[in-house]
Tab-separated table of C-alpha atoms and ligand atoms in Angstrom:
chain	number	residue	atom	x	y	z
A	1	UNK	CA	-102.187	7.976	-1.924
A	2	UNK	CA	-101.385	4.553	-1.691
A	3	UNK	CA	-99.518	4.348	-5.101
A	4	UNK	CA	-97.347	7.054	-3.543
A	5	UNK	CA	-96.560	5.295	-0.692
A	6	UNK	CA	-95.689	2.193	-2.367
A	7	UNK	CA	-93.612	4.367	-5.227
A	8	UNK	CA	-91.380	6.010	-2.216
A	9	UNK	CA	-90.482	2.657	0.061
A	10	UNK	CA	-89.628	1.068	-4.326
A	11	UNK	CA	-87.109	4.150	-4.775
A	12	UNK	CA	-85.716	4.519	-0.932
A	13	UNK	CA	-85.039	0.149	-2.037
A	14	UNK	CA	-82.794	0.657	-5.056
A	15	UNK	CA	-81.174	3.358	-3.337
A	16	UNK	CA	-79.880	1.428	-0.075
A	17	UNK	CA	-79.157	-1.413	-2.853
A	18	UNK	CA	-77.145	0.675	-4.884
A	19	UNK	CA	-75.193	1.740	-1.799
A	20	UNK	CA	-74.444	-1.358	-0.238
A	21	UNK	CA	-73.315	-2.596	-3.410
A	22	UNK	CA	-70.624	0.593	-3.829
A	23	UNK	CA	-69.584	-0.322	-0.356
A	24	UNK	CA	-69.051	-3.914	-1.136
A	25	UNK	CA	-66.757	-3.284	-3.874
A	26	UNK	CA	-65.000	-0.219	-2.140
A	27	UNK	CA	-64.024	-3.153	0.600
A	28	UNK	CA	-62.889	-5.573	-1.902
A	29	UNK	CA	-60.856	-2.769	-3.890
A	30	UNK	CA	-59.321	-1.866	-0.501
A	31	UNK	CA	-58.204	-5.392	1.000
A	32	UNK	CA	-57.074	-6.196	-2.586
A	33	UNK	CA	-55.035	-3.018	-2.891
A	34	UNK	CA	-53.476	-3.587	0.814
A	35	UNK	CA	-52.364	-6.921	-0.559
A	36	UNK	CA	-50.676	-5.931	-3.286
A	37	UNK	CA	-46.667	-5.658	-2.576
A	38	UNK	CA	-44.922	-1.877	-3.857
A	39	UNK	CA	-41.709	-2.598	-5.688
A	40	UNK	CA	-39.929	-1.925	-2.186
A	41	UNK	CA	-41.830	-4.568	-0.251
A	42	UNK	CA	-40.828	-7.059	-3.423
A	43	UNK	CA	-37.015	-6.283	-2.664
A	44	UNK	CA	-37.769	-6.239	0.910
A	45	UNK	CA	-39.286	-9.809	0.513
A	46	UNK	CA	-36.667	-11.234	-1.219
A	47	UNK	CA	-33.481	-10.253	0.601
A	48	UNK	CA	-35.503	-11.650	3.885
A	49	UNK	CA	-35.318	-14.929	2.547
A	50	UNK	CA	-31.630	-14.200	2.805
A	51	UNK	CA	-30.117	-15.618	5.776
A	52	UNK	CA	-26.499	-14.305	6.955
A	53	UNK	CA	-24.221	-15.222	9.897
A	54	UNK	CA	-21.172	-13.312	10.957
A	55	UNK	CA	-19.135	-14.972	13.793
A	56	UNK	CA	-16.435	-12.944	15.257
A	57	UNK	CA	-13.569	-14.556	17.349
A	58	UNK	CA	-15.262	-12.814	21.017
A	59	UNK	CA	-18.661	-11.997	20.975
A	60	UNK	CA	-19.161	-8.974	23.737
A	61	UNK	CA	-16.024	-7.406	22.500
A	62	UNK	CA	-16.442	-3.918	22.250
A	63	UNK	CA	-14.664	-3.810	18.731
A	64	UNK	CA	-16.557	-6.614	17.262
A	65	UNK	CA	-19.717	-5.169	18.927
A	66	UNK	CA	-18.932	-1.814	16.309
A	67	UNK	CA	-18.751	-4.603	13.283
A	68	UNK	CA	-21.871	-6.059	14.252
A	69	UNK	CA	-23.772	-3.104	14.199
A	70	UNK	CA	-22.195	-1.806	10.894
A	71	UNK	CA	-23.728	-5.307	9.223
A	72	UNK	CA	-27.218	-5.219	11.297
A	73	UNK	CA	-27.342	-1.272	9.836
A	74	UNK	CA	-26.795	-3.088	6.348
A	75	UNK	CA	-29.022	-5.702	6.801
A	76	UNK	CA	-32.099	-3.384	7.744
A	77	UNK	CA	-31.656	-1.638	4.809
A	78	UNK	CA	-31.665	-4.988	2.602
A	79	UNK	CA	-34.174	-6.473	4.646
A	80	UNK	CA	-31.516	-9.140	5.529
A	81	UNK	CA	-31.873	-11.571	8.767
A	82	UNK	CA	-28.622	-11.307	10.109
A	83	UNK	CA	-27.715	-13.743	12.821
A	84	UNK	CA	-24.336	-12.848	15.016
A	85	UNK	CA	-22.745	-15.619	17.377
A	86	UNK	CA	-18.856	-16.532	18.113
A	87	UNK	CA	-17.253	-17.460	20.786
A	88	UNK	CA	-17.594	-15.817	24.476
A	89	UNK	CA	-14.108	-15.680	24.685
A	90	UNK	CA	-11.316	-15.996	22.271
A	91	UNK	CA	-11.165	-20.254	21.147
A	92	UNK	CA	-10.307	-20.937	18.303
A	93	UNK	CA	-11.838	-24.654	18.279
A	94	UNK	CA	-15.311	-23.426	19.917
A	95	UNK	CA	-15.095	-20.419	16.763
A	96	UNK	CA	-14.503	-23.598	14.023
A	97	UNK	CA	-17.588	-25.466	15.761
A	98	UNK	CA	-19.621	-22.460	15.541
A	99	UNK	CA	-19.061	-22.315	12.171
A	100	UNK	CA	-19.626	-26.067	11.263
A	101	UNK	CA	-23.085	-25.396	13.272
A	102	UNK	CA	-23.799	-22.359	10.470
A	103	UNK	CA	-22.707	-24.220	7.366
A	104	UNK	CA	-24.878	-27.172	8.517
A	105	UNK	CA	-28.036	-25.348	8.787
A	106	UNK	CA	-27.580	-23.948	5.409
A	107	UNK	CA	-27.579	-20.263	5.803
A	108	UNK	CA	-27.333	-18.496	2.758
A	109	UNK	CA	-23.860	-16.547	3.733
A	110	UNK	CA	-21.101	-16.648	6.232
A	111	UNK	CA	-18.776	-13.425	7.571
A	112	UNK	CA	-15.996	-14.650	9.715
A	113	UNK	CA	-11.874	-14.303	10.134
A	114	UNK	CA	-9.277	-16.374	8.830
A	115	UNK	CA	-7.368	-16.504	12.194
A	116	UNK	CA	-5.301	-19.406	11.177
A	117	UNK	CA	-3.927	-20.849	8.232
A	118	UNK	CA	-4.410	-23.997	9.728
A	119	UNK	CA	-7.574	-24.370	11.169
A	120	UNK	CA	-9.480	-21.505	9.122
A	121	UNK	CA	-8.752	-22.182	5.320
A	122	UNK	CA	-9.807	-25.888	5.086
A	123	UNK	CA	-13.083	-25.040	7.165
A	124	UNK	CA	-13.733	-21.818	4.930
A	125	UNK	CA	-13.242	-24.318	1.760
A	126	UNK	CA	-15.952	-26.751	3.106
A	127	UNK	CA	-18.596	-24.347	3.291
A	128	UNK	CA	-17.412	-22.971	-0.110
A	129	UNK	CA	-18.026	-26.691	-0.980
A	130	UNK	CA	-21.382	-26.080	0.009
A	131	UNK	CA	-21.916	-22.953	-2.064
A	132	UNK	CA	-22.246	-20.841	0.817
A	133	UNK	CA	-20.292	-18.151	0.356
A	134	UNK	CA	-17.862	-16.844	2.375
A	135	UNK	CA	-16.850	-12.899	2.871
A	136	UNK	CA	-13.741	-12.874	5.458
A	137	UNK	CA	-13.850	-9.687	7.250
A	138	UNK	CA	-11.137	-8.621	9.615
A	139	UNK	CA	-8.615	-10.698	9.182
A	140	UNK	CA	-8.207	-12.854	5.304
A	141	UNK	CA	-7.370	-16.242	4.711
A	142	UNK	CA	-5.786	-15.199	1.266
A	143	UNK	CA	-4.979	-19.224	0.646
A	144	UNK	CA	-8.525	-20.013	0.738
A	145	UNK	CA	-11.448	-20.254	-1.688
A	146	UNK	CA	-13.327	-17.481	0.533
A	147	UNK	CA	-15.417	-15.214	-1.803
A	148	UNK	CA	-14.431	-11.940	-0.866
A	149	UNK	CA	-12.302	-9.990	2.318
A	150	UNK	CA	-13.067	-6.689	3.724
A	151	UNK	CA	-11.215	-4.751	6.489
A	152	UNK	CA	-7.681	-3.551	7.321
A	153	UNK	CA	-4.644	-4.630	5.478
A	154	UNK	CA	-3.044	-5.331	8.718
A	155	UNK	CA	0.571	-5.721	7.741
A	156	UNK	CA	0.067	-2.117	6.921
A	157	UNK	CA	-1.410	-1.209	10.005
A	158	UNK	CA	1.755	-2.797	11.850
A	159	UNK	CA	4.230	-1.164	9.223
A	160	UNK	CA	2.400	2.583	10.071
A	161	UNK	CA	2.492	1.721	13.504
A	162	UNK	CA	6.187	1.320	13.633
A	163	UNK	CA	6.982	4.123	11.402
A	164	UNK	CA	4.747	6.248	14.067
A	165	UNK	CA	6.934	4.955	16.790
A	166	UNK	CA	10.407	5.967	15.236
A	167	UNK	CA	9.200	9.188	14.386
A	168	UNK	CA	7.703	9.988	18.057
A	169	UNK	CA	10.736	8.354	19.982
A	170	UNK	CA	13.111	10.063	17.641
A	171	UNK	CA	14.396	7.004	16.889
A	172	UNK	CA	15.617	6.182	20.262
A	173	UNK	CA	13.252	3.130	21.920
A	174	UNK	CA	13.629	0.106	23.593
A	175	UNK	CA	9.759	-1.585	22.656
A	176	UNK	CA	7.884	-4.225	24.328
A	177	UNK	CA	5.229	-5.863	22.415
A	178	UNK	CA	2.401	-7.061	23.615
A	179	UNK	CA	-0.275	-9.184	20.989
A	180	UNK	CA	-3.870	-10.265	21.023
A	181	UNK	CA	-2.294	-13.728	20.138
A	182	UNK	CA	1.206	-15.028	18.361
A	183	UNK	CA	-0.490	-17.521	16.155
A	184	UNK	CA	-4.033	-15.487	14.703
A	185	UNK	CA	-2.388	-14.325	11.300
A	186	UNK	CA	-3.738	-10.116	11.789
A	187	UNK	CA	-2.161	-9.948	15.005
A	188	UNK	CA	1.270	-11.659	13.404
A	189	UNK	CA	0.978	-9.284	10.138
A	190	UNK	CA	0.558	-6.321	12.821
A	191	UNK	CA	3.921	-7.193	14.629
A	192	UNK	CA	5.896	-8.092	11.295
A	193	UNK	CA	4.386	-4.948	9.874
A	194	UNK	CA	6.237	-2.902	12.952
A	195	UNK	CA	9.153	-4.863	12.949
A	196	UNK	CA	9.801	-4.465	9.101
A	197	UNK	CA	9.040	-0.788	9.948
A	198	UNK	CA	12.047	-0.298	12.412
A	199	UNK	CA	14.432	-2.883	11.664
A	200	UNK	CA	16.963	-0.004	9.879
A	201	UNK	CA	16.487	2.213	12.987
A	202	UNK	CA	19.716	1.233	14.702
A	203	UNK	CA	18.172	3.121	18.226
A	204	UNK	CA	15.213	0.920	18.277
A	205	UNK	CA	15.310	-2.558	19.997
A	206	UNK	CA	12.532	-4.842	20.504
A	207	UNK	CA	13.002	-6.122	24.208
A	208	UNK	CA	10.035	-8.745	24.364
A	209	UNK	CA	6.982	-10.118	22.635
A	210	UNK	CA	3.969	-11.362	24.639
A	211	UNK	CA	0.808	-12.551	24.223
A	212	UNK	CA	-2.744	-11.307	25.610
A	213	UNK	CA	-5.399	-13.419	24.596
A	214	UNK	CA	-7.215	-9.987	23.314
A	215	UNK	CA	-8.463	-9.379	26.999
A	216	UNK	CA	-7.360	-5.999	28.581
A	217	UNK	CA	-6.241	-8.279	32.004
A	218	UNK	CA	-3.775	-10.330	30.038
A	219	UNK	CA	-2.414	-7.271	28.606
A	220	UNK	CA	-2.057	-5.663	31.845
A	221	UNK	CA	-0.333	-8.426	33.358
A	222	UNK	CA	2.097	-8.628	30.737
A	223	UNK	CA	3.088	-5.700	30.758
A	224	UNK	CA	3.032	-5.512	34.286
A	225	UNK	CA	6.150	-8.388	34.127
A	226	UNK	CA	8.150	-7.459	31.473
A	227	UNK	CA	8.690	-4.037	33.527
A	228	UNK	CA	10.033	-5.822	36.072
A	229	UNK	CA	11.810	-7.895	34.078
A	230	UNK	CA	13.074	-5.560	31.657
A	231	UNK	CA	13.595	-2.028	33.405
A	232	UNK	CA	14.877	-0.349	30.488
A	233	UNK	CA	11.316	-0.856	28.094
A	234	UNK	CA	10.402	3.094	27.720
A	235	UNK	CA	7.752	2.353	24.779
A	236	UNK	CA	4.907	-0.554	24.221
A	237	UNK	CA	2.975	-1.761	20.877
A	238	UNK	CA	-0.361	-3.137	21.653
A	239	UNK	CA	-1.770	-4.802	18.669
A	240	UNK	CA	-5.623	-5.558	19.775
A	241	UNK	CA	-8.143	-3.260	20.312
A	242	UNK	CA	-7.872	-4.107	24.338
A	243	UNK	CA	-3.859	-4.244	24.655
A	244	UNK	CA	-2.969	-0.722	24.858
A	245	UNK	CA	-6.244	-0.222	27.378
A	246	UNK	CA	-4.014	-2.784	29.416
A	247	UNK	CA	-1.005	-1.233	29.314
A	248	UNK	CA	-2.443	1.849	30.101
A	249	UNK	CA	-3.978	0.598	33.237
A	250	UNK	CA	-0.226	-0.359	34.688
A	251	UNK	CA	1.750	2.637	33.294
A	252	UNK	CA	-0.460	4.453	35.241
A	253	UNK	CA	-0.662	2.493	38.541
A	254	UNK	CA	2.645	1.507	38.789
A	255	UNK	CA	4.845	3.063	36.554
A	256	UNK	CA	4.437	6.769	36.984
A	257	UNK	CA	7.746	7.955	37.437
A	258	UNK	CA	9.388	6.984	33.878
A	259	UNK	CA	7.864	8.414	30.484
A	260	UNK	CA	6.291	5.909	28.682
A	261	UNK	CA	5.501	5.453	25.593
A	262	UNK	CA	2.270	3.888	24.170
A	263	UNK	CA	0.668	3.093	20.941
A	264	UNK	CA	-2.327	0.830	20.613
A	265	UNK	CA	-4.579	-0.313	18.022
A	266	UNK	CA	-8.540	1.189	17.569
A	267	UNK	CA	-10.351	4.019	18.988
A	268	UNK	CA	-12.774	2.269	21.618
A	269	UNK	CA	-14.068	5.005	24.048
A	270	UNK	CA	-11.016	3.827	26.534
A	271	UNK	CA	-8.516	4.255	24.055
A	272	UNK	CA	-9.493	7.623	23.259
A	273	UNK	CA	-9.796	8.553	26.750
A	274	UNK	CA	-6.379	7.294	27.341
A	275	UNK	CA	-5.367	9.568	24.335
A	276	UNK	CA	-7.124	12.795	25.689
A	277	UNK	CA	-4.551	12.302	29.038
A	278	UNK	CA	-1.525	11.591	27.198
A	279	UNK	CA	-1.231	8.238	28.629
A	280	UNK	CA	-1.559	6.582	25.349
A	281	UNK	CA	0.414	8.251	22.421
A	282	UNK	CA	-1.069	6.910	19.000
A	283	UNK	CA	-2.965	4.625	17.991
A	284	UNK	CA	-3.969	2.839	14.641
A	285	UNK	CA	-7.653	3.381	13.421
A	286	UNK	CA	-9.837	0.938	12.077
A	287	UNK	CA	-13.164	0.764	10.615
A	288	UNK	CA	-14.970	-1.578	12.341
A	289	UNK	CA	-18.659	-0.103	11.752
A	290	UNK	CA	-17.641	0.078	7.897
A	291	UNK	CA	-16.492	-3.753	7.855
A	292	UNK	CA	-19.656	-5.111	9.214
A	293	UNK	CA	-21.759	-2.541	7.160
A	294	UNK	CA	-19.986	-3.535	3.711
A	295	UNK	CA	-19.463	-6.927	4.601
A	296	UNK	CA	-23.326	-7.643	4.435
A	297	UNK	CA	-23.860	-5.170	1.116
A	298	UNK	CA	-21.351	-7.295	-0.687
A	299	UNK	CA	-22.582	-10.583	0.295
A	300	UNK	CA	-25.991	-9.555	-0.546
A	301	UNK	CA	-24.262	-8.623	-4.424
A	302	UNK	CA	-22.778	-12.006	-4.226
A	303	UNK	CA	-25.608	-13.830	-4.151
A	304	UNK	CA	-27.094	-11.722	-6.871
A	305	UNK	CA	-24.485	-12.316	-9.216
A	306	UNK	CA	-23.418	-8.796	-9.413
A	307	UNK	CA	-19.466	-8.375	-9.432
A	308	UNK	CA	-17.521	-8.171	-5.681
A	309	UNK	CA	-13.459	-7.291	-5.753
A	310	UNK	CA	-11.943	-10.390	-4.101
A	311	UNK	CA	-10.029	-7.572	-1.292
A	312	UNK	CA	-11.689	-4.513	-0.428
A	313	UNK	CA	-9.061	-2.619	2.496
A	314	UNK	CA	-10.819	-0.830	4.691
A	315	UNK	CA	-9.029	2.649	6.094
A	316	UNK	CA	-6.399	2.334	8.374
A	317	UNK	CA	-4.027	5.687	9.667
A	318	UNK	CA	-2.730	6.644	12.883
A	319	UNK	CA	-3.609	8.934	14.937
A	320	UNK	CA	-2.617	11.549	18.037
A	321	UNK	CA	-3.890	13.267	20.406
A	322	UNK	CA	-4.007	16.315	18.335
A	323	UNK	CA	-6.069	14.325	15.767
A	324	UNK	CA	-9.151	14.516	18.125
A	325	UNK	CA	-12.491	14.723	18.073
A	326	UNK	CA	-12.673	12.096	15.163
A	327	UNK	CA	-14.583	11.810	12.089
A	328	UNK	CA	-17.344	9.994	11.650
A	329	UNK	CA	-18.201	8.853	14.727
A	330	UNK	CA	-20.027	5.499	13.808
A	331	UNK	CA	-16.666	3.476	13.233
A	332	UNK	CA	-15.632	4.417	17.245
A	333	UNK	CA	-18.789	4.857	19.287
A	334	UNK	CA	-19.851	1.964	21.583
A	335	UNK	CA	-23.369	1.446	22.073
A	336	UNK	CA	-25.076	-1.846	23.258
A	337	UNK	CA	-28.732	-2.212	21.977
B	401	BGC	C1	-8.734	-6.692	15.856
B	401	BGC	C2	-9.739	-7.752	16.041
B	401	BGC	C3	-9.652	-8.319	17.430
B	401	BGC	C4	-9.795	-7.213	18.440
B	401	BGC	C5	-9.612	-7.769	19.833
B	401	BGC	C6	-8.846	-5.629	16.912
B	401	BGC	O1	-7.785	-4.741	16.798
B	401	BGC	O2	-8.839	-6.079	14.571
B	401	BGC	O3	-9.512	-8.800	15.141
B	401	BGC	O4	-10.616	-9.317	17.650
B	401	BGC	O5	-8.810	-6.231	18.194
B	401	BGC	O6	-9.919	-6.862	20.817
């Protein structure tokens, strides 16, 4: 009886030894498989070591907000940390300092605009200097060493613009224009676009340019003046995304009486709602969304050696009222995380 005993509590021994010891290395199997990186996690890894910054000219702008979250779409997917800072308004010194601050803490890639030849190009070659590269977006700086440029080709823009114009005034206009700015080199593409567009229209005269600062109060402003100024302006080009908003605004308020004509630049929700009445006539489309999503996809190629073409245009048309609802919606709708 007692060698029975003692046989049972030996057996029930090597069991509970045996299964300890399978749970032991089930544990270790487990924490060792949990540590071991899938091929996507690799990727994942490596691109987060990337470190981008894209500085627009105005930070809260609702068309720059659309570019910023076309690149922070691109960046989740390639596990990129994307920083975005500019200016709160339009300066064109505070945008330069903000991008000394960037090249100086060594990111690993800079999106910006070449506003001016001046002030843009010689700062874009330093960073190049420092083999950061550099992917305009926007608005080029063709003259400089910058690695790559996405977005409109905006004398185009201003060309299709005009040619809109002549063909919806029947060639019969007296045009004010009013301008984000009459030294940035997009905004002076987009007028010499439209005036290259209309000079052999003998009907069409261009009565005044002004400037807006790209804020929808400028805009309004100016136009407000040159109607008093100039009775006989019947049609306005806005070329920023907040001019014809501005416009808009007075034409309605004030100007009521007299058929006016507008055309604008971009498709923010005000634009289009401006459209839908018929206070605004046409505007040019842009792919904002698409510039900030392709901006980051090609910087991230850059830096992997693979080949990026040194322009890439995004697509620019106009469009009309009867060119509404629009297609696809992430280049116009405004959402703020
Ligand atoms: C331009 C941007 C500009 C914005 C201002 C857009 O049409 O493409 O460069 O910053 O207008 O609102």
């Amino acid at each position: 009886m007692r060698k029975r005993w003692k046989w049972i509590i030996y057996a029930s021994s090597i069991v509970a030894l045996v299964a300890s010891a399978s749970f032991t290395i089930y544990c270790a199997w487990k924490v060792y498989a949990y540590h071991q990186p899938g091929e996507r996690e690799i990727n994942e890894h490596e691109n987060n070591a990337y470190h981008f910054v894209l500085v627009p000219e105005e930070l809260d702008n609702d068309y720059w907000r659309l570019v910023e979250k076309g690149a922070k779409a691109a960046a989740k997917e390639t596990g990129v940390h994307l920083e975005y800072v500019g200016p709160r308004q339009a300066n064109i010194d505070e945008h330069i300092r903000i991008l000394e601050k960037a090249a100086a803490s060594k990111v690993d890639g800079i999106m910006t605009q070449g506003l001016t030849e001046k002030e843009f190009t010689p700062m874009i070659n330093r960073i190049i200097e420092k083999n950061i590269p550099v992917v305009t977006v926007d608005t080029d700086a063709p003259t400089s060493k910058r690695t790559a440029y996405i977005g409109t080709d905006n004398y185009y823009a201003g060309f299709i613009a005009g040619r809109a114009l002549a063909e919806d005034m029947r060639g019969k206009a007296n045009v004010a224009i009013i301008t984000g700015s009459l030294t940035a080199s997009h905004q002076k593409l987009r007028v010499q676009g439209f005036k290259d567009a209309v000079k052999k229209e003998k009907g069409i005269r261009i009565i005044a340019v002004e400037e807006s600062n790209i804020t929808r109060i400028q805009a309004a402003e100016k136009a407000y003046s040159i109607l008093k100024k100039h009775p006989e302006v019947n049609a306005f080009y806005g070329t920023s995304a907040l001019d014809a908003i501005g416009i808009a605004k007075v034409i309605e308020q004030f100007h009521r009486e007299k058929e006016t004509y507008i055309i604008g630049f971009d498709t923010l929700p005000e634009t289009i709602h401006y459209l839908q009445k018929g206070t605004i006539h046409a505007t040019v489309v842009q792919e904002p969304y698409e510039m900030g999503y392709r901006a980051v996809k090609a910087m991230v190629d850059i830096i992997k050696g693979n080949d990026v073409p040194s322009v890439t245009n995004t697509e620019t048309k106009v469009i009309r009222k009867q060119d509404l609802p629009l297609r696809p919606a992430r280049n116009y709708e405004v959402k703020h995380d």
